[in-house]
Amino acid sequence: MQITAANDHLIWVELSKKSLLKNLQAFRGLLGGGTKLCPVVKSNAYGHGAAPIAKIIETSGLAGWLAVNSVDEGLELRRRGTKLPVLVLGYVPLERLSDAVLHDLRLTVYNRETVLRLKALKTKKKIYLHLKLETGTNRQGVDLKGALQLAKMIKGSKNLALEGYSTHFANIEDTTDRSFAGRQLQRYQKMLAELEKKGFKAAVNHIACTAASLVFPQTRLQLARIGIGLYGLWPSRETMVSLKEQGSEFRLEPVLSWKTRVAQVKTVAAGEYIGYGCTFRTSRKTKIAVLPVGYYDGYDRKLSNTAYVLIKGKRAPVRGRVCMNLCMADITDIPGVKPEDEVVLLGKQGREQVSAEQLAQWIGTINYEVVTRINPLLPRVVV
Ligand SMILES: Cc1ncc(COP(=O)(O)O)c(C=O)c1O
């Protein structure tokens, strides 16, 4: 099979621009006019590549904001010319706050120390802050008392602006039961009412992730922070089921494929072992393809003797242990495999597919982790 997208790469990630645009349009349609779309491009855009993904999103004109985890991720977007408002969701060390402000990053705040340091910054810029409210996830966030204190500090400072209130759901992906999320929504609304009653109103309220925006329309508010769905992946099977039950025809298209090429083809006699630890023994004369990909690249070691890859549109089982930079696949039943043939680790080839969910199931995790752990150094090629 000819390699078309990346003739010079050993291992690479292909991004389908068409699928990303379709997903963006699908969410734009779902959210309607009252809710801005805030694609979450943290963690290298969930492993897809923050730079190419943010560029496609921004030029599409379909998103109003972008969200990242760290100040460095935000600065990287700015260096690459992002003009959209960028919200930092994660913690910013006090020493890095001036960097964030200099580059017009919006900040999620929940610590007195952060607000005090921001207040003391000598800048003419307005600093836009989003107060994170604790509603039951018990991760970042403050309770009502803390929120009132921080809101007062922010309001009392000329350079600070209280732009938003946010929270994050604890139990929206893993269940078809929305009662816990419903309680979080109620707490959020109650806190918001108290804050507003005291004169601390904010223009941008945002609490929805992909699953919430899909199955719980009341959570969409002014802004929806959409991550996994934009990449064409479902937050969970439960989300898909819940949506189907609601009669929705909502569709997503995976954006990412992960590929490599055959490095060597060899024949191994029956009764030989393959790879470290002699964990696989051939029961017949076996043809193997040596693949130049390993756990360093994000191909999890738990895939040893478990996964399959796609070669010539057929499934080739991974034999032996996945090494740091290599692994071996059984191609005995796939005739004509040669060095340089394209191998799909994640994605489609012919009529076969290895999905992120399938890889996740093999290694006992979720699709989010599979894609975010693809080594960021590997080239991302937009097709
Ligand atoms: C605070 C916050 N908001 C939004 C998201 C996006 O979630 P999802 O990828 O499920 O849409 C995340 C993801 O981890 C998050 O941490």
Coordinates of C-alpha atoms and ligand atoms in Angstrom, one line a residue, residues 40 42 46 89 132 139-140 167-168 173 207-211 225-229 231 235 368, ligand 1:
V40 CA -11.0 22.4 24.5
K42 CA -5.6 21.2 26.1
Y46 CA -6.2 15.6 23.2
L89 CA -8.6 25.9 32.8
K132 CA -14.6 28.2 39.5
R139 CA -11.5 19.1 42.3
Q140 CA -10.7 22.8 41.6
T167 CA -18.0 24.4 37.3
H168 CA -17.4 20.9 36.1
E173 CA -20.1 10.5 31.3
I207 CA -20.4 24.3 33.0
A208 CA -21.0 22.0 30.0
C209 CA -18.4 19.5 28.6
T210 CA -19.2 17.3 25.6
A211 CA -21.5 14.8 27.5
R225 CA -16.4 23.7 26.8
I226 CA -16.3 20.9 24.2
G227 CA -13.3 18.5 24.1
I228 CA -13.6 14.9 23.2
G229 CA -16.7 15.3 20.9
Y231 CA -12.3 15.1 17.9
P235 CA -17.3 10.6 26.0
Y368 CA -9.5 10.1 26.1
Ligands
LIG1 C1 -12.7 21.8 33.1 C2 -13.0 21.0 31.9 N1 -13.9 21.5 31.1 C3 -14.2 20.8 29.9 C4 -13.6 19.6 29.6 C5 -13.9 18.9 28.3 O1 -14.5 17.7 28.5 P1 -14.9 16.7 27.3 O2 -13.6 16.4 26.7 O3 -15.6 15.6 28.0 O4 -15.8 17.5 26.4 C6 -12.6 19.1 30.4 C7 -11.9 17.9 30.1 O5 -11.2 17.3 30.8 C8 -12.3 19.8 31.6 O6 -11.4 19.4 32.5

